[in-house]
């Protein structure tokens, strides 16, 4: 029997954005409060898995046309690039740098290169978790 | 003012704990899965929301920290917890769990039976 999932799908459309927003918040809050790339990535994966549960694999693939294996690659390159960038400034490998900037919209902001490394962790976590789930869930 | 707000905190958290305890008693005492889902999804939602509201007021007034996460948590629970109850009850019904003998009518039974008959040409895994 074909069931109709209108309640689940409508809720998912609202709840997905709440979870995704919270994931982004956790990711950016990682430097001063609990959180960071790993939990942020897992929460994002949780939001995507909710989409996978409410809709099917092909619909989500069409809505988010990423190859998540490539996402892992980009994440690893970002992490390695952040680490390797330091050796051009004649400091040891993995030395981070930070400074205060005045951005047009955010005002006085402290930017740190550890953020880029965290973004790499985030992409690797999202990519690998989604790759695992999609390849278990798919037919191929 | 401080006394009133602290009493409000105590009341909201107490109401939350009492409602959560009522949920537990309901899950233990009710006869079938549907009445249990009724107890669990309604009163546990209200209980946890009430506790979160108490914690929110405490941190806002006594600690001076406006926690937007707690408000988001209240909204999130209010949206998702009834959906969880709905989905579990529906899964139980589709799996053929019988309601308690006290049930008077079952209007959904004919609809489900008719839909199953009409779709019997589908593959077995779609049924």
GROMACS .gro file of C-alpha atoms in nm:
model
  267
    1UNK     CA    1   0.000   0.000   0.000
    2UNK     CA    2   0.126   0.345  -0.083
    3UNK     CA    3   0.134   0.553   0.228
    4UNK     CA    4   0.121   0.927   0.219
    5UNK     CA    5   0.390   1.108   0.411
    6UNK     CA    6   0.254   1.460   0.395
    7UNK     CA    7   0.291   1.528   0.769
    8UNK     CA    8   0.648   1.397   0.785
    9UNK     CA    9   0.753   1.577   0.466
   10UNK     CA   10   0.602   1.910   0.567
   11UNK     CA   11   0.764   1.894   0.909
   12UNK     CA   12   1.095   1.798   0.754
   13UNK     CA   13   1.087   2.107   0.534
   14UNK     CA   14   1.071   2.325   0.847
   15UNK     CA   15   1.288   2.121   1.082
   16UNK     CA   16   1.571   2.075   0.832
   17UNK     CA   17   1.648   2.446   0.841
   18UNK     CA   18   1.640   2.460   1.221
   19UNK     CA   19   1.890   2.172   1.245
   20UNK     CA   20   2.108   2.315   0.969
   21UNK     CA   21   2.114   2.659   1.132
   22UNK     CA   22   2.205   2.501   1.464
   23UNK     CA   23   2.480   2.299   1.297
   24UNK     CA   24   2.629   2.616   1.148
   25UNK     CA   25   2.601   2.787   1.486
   26UNK     CA   26   2.780   2.495   1.658
   27UNK     CA   27   3.049   2.505   1.390
   28UNK     CA   28   3.123   2.877   1.429
   29UNK     CA   29   3.091   2.866   1.810
   30UNK     CA   30   3.363   2.603   1.834
   31UNK     CA   31   3.646   2.838   1.925
   32UNK     CA   32   3.503   2.984   2.245
   33UNK     CA   33   3.224   2.747   2.350
   34UNK     CA   34   3.161   2.371   2.312
   35UNK     CA   35   3.122   2.272   1.949
   36UNK     CA   36   3.341   2.271   1.641
   37UNK     CA   37   3.386   2.101   1.309
   38UNK     CA   38   3.312   1.748   1.419
   39UNK     CA   39   2.975   1.800   1.593
   40UNK     CA   40   2.878   2.063   1.337
   41UNK     CA   41   2.945   1.814   1.059
   42UNK     CA   42   2.755   1.537   1.234
   43UNK     CA   43   2.456   1.767   1.292
   44UNK     CA   44   2.456   1.868   0.926
   45UNK     CA   45   2.465   1.500   0.835
   46UNK     CA   46   2.173   1.449   1.073
   47UNK     CA   47   1.973   1.714   0.889
   48UNK     CA   48   2.055   1.552   0.554
   49UNK     CA   49   1.960   1.208   0.689
   50UNK     CA   50   1.625   1.353   0.796
   51UNK     CA   51   1.576   1.461   0.433
   52UNK     CA   52   1.671   1.110   0.322
   53UNK     CA   53   1.413   0.960   0.559
   54UNK     CA   54   1.131   1.189   0.452
   55UNK     CA   55   1.205   1.185   0.079
   56UNK     CA   56   1.388   0.921  -0.118
   57UNK     CA   57   1.751   0.886  -0.215
   58UNK     CA   58   1.707   1.011  -0.572
   59UNK     CA   59   1.515   1.325  -0.471
   60UNK     CA   60   1.783   1.426  -0.221
   61UNK     CA   61   2.054   1.351  -0.474
   62UNK     CA   62   1.880   1.580  -0.721
   63UNK     CA   63   1.827   1.856  -0.465
   64UNK     CA   64   2.190   1.841  -0.345
   65UNK     CA   65   2.393   1.734  -0.647
   66UNK     CA   66   2.721   1.679  -0.462
   67UNK     CA   67   2.944   1.381  -0.493
   68UNK     CA   68   3.025   1.342  -0.124
   69UNK     CA   69   3.352   1.162  -0.197
   70UNK     CA   70   3.473   1.484  -0.359
   71UNK     CA   71   3.354   1.674  -0.052
   72UNK     CA   72   3.589   1.456   0.159
   73UNK     CA   73   3.871   1.543  -0.081
   74UNK     CA   74   3.804   1.917  -0.058
   75UNK     CA   75   3.796   1.894   0.321
   76UNK     CA   76   4.127   1.709   0.339
   77UNK     CA   77   4.287   1.957   0.098
   78UNK     CA   78   4.163   2.248   0.309
   79UNK     CA   79   4.303   2.097   0.629
   80UNK     CA   80   4.634   2.010   0.467
   81UNK     CA   81   4.654   2.350   0.297
   82UNK     CA   82   4.601   2.531   0.628
   83UNK     CA   83   4.871   2.322   0.789
   84UNK     CA   84   5.113   2.355   0.500
   85UNK     CA   85   5.056   2.728   0.451
   86UNK     CA   86   5.252   2.799   0.768
   87UNK     CA   87   5.582   2.671   0.627
   88UNK     CA   88   5.586   2.955   0.370
   89UNK     CA   89   5.615   3.205   0.657
   90UNK     CA   90   5.920   3.035   0.802
   91UNK     CA   91   5.738   2.893   1.105
   92UNK     CA   92   5.684   2.525   1.197
   93UNK     CA   93   5.423   2.311   1.025
   94UNK     CA   94   5.070   2.363   1.164
   95UNK     CA   95   5.145   2.704   1.318
   96UNK     CA   96   4.823   2.906   1.316
   97UNK     CA   97   4.785   3.280   1.288
   98UNK     CA   98   4.511   3.516   1.393
   99UNK     CA   99   4.434   3.884   1.383
  100UNK     CA  100   4.149   4.125   1.440
  101UNK     CA  101   3.974   4.261   1.133
  102UNK     CA  102   3.697   4.511   1.085
  103UNK     CA  103   3.452   4.354   0.847
  104UNK     CA  104   3.177   4.557   0.676
  105UNK     CA  105   2.882   4.366   0.822
  106UNK     CA  106   3.016   4.197   1.136
  107UNK     CA  107   3.227   4.479   1.281
  108UNK     CA  108   3.533   4.391   1.490
  109UNK     CA  109   3.599   4.022   1.430
  110UNK     CA  110   3.886   3.798   1.532
  111UNK     CA  111   3.973   3.568   1.244
  112UNK     CA  112   4.186   3.262   1.305
  113UNK     CA  113   4.328   3.013   1.056
  114UNK     CA  114   4.219   2.729   1.286
  115UNK     CA  115   3.872   2.807   1.145
  116UNK     CA  116   3.986   2.692   0.801
  117UNK     CA  117   4.120   2.369   0.950
  118UNK     CA  118   3.786   2.324   1.127
  119UNK     CA  119   3.606   2.382   0.798
  120UNK     CA  120   3.818   2.099   0.657
  121UNK     CA  121   3.715   1.871   0.944
  122UNK     CA  122   3.352   1.972   0.888
  123UNK     CA  123   3.362   1.884   0.518
  124UNK     CA  124   3.538   1.551   0.583
  125UNK     CA  125   3.283   1.452   0.848
  126UNK     CA  126   2.984   1.548   0.631
  127UNK     CA  127   3.137   1.381   0.326
  128UNK     CA  128   3.231   1.053   0.489
  129UNK     CA  129   2.910   1.013   0.690
  130UNK     CA  130   2.697   1.089   0.384
  131UNK     CA  131   2.904   0.856   0.167
  132UNK     CA  132   2.855   0.573   0.418
  133UNK     CA  133   2.480   0.632   0.446
  134UNK     CA  134   2.418   0.680   0.075
  135UNK     CA  135   2.615   0.372  -0.024
  136UNK     CA  136   2.441   0.156   0.238
  137UNK     CA  137   2.101   0.297   0.140
  138UNK     CA  138   2.147   0.283  -0.238
  139UNK     CA  139   2.107  -0.015  -0.467
  140UNK     CA  140   2.437   0.018  -0.647
  141UNK     CA  141   1.048   4.090   4.178
  142UNK     CA  142   1.329   3.847   4.240
  143UNK     CA  143   1.107   3.637   4.468
  144UNK     CA  144   0.825   3.628   4.210
  145UNK     CA  145   1.060   3.522   3.933
  146UNK     CA  146   1.222   3.254   4.147
  147UNK     CA  147   0.878   3.120   4.242
  148UNK     CA  148   0.793   3.117   3.869
  149UNK     CA  149   1.110   2.916   3.799
  150UNK     CA  150   1.026   2.666   4.073
  151UNK     CA  151   0.667   2.633   3.947
  152UNK     CA  152   0.762   2.574   3.584
  153UNK     CA  153   1.027   2.316   3.669
  154UNK     CA  154   0.796   2.140   3.916
  155UNK     CA  155   0.516   2.128   3.660
  156UNK     CA  156   0.763   1.984   3.409
  157UNK     CA  157   0.885   1.714   3.646
  158UNK     CA  158   0.530   1.622   3.750
  159UNK     CA  159   0.418   1.596   3.386
  160UNK     CA  160   0.718   1.379   3.302
  161UNK     CA  161   0.639   1.151   3.596
  162UNK     CA  162   0.276   1.134   3.479
  163UNK     CA  163   0.405   1.028   3.137
  164UNK     CA  164   0.599   0.742   3.291
  165UNK     CA  165   0.299   0.625   3.492
  166UNK     CA  166   0.083   0.651   3.179
  167UNK     CA  167   0.323   0.439   2.974
  168UNK     CA  168   0.326   0.175   3.247
  169UNK     CA  169  -0.049   0.170   3.312
  170UNK     CA  170  -0.218   0.219   2.974
  171UNK     CA  171  -0.341  -0.094   2.794
  172UNK     CA  172  -0.218  -0.062   2.434
  173UNK     CA  173   0.032   0.115   2.211
  174UNK     CA  174  -0.203   0.393   2.097
  175UNK     CA  175  -0.302   0.510   2.444
  176UNK     CA  176   0.062   0.490   2.546
  177UNK     CA  177   0.165   0.701   2.248
  178UNK     CA  178  -0.104   0.947   2.351
  179UNK     CA  179   0.042   0.972   2.702
  180UNK     CA  180   0.404   0.984   2.587
  181UNK     CA  181   0.378   1.234   2.305
  182UNK     CA  182   0.153   1.486   2.478
  183UNK     CA  183   0.250   1.508   2.839
  184UNK     CA  184   0.623   1.441   2.794
  185UNK     CA  185   0.638   1.724   2.539
  186UNK     CA  186   0.468   1.966   2.776
  187UNK     CA  187   0.683   1.845   3.066
  188UNK     CA  188   1.015   1.887   2.891
  189UNK     CA  189   0.908   2.222   2.740
  190UNK     CA  190   0.814   2.342   3.085
  191UNK     CA  191   1.148   2.235   3.235
  192UNK     CA  192   1.334   2.409   2.951
  193UNK     CA  193   1.128   2.724   3.007
  194UNK     CA  194   1.218   2.719   3.377
  195UNK     CA  195   1.587   2.676   3.296
  196UNK     CA  196   1.563   2.956   3.040
  197UNK     CA  197   1.409   3.198   3.292
  198UNK     CA  198   1.667   3.098   3.554
  199UNK     CA  199   1.961   3.168   3.326
  200UNK     CA  200   1.805   3.486   3.194
  201UNK     CA  201   1.718   3.641   3.528
  202UNK     CA  202   1.966   3.493   3.775
  203UNK     CA  203   2.271   3.452   3.551
  204UNK     CA  204   2.208   3.728   3.300
  205UNK     CA  205   2.247   3.496   3.002
  206UNK     CA  206   1.980   3.503   2.731
  207UNK     CA  207   2.003   3.150   2.591
  208UNK     CA  208   1.863   3.138   2.241
  209UNK     CA  209   1.943   2.765   2.224
  210UNK     CA  210   1.687   2.688   2.493
  211UNK     CA  211   1.416   2.880   2.307
  212UNK     CA  212   1.510   2.699   1.988
  213UNK     CA  213   1.496   2.371   2.181
  214UNK     CA  214   1.144   2.450   2.303
  215UNK     CA  215   1.025   2.529   1.949
  216UNK     CA  216   1.200   2.221   1.810
  217UNK     CA  217   1.046   1.987   2.067
  218UNK     CA  218   0.704   2.140   2.011
  219UNK     CA  219   0.732   2.069   1.637
  220UNK     CA  220   0.896   1.727   1.640
  221UNK     CA  221   0.766   1.537   1.941
  222UNK     CA  222   0.402   1.506   1.823
  223UNK     CA  223   0.530   1.403   1.479
  224UNK     CA  224   0.730   1.127   1.645
  225UNK     CA  225   0.419   1.006   1.826
  226UNK     CA  226   0.216   1.021   1.504
  227UNK     CA  227   0.474   0.824   1.304
  228UNK     CA  228   0.514   0.555   1.571
  229UNK     CA  229   0.139   0.510   1.610
  230UNK     CA  230   0.094   0.492   1.234
  231UNK     CA  231   0.375   0.241   1.197
  232UNK     CA  232   0.215   0.031   1.472
  233UNK     CA  233  -0.125   0.049   1.298
  234UNK     CA  234   0.016  -0.044   0.958
  235UNK     CA  235   0.205  -0.331   1.117
  236UNK     CA  236  -0.129  -0.463   1.242
  237UNK     CA  237  -0.103  -0.396   1.616
  238UNK     CA  238  -0.452  -0.443   1.757
  239UNK     CA  239  -0.599  -0.169   1.977
  240UNK     CA  240  -0.728  -0.258   2.322
  241UNK     CA  241  -1.062  -0.443   2.360
  242UNK     CA  242  -1.214  -0.127   2.508
  243UNK     CA  243  -1.204   0.036   2.161
  244UNK     CA  244  -1.550   0.120   2.028
  245UNK     CA  245  -1.487   0.186   1.657
  246UNK     CA  246  -1.209   0.160   1.400
  247UNK     CA  247  -1.288   0.382   1.101
  248UNK     CA  248  -0.944   0.350   0.948
  249UNK     CA  249  -0.968  -0.030   0.909
  250UNK     CA  250  -1.195  -0.025   0.598
  251UNK     CA  251  -0.991   0.248   0.431
  252UNK     CA  252  -0.665   0.060   0.481
  253UNK     CA  253  -0.821  -0.266   0.363
  254UNK     CA  254  -0.963  -0.100   0.050
  255UNK     CA  255  -0.633   0.069  -0.029
  256UNK     CA  256  -0.448  -0.260   0.012
  257UNK     CA  257  -0.692  -0.433  -0.226
  258UNK     CA  258  -0.664  -0.161  -0.489
  259UNK     CA  259  -0.287  -0.169  -0.482
  260UNK     CA  260  -0.253  -0.546  -0.478
  261UNK     CA  261  -0.106  -0.535  -0.830
  262UNK     CA  262   0.198  -0.357  -0.692
  263UNK     CA  263   0.512  -0.533  -0.595
  264UNK     CA  264   0.500  -0.701  -0.253
  265UNK     CA  265   0.758  -0.465  -0.102
  266UNK     CA  266   0.538  -0.164  -0.180
  267UNK     CA  267   0.251  -0.303   0.024
   0.00000   0.00000   0.00000
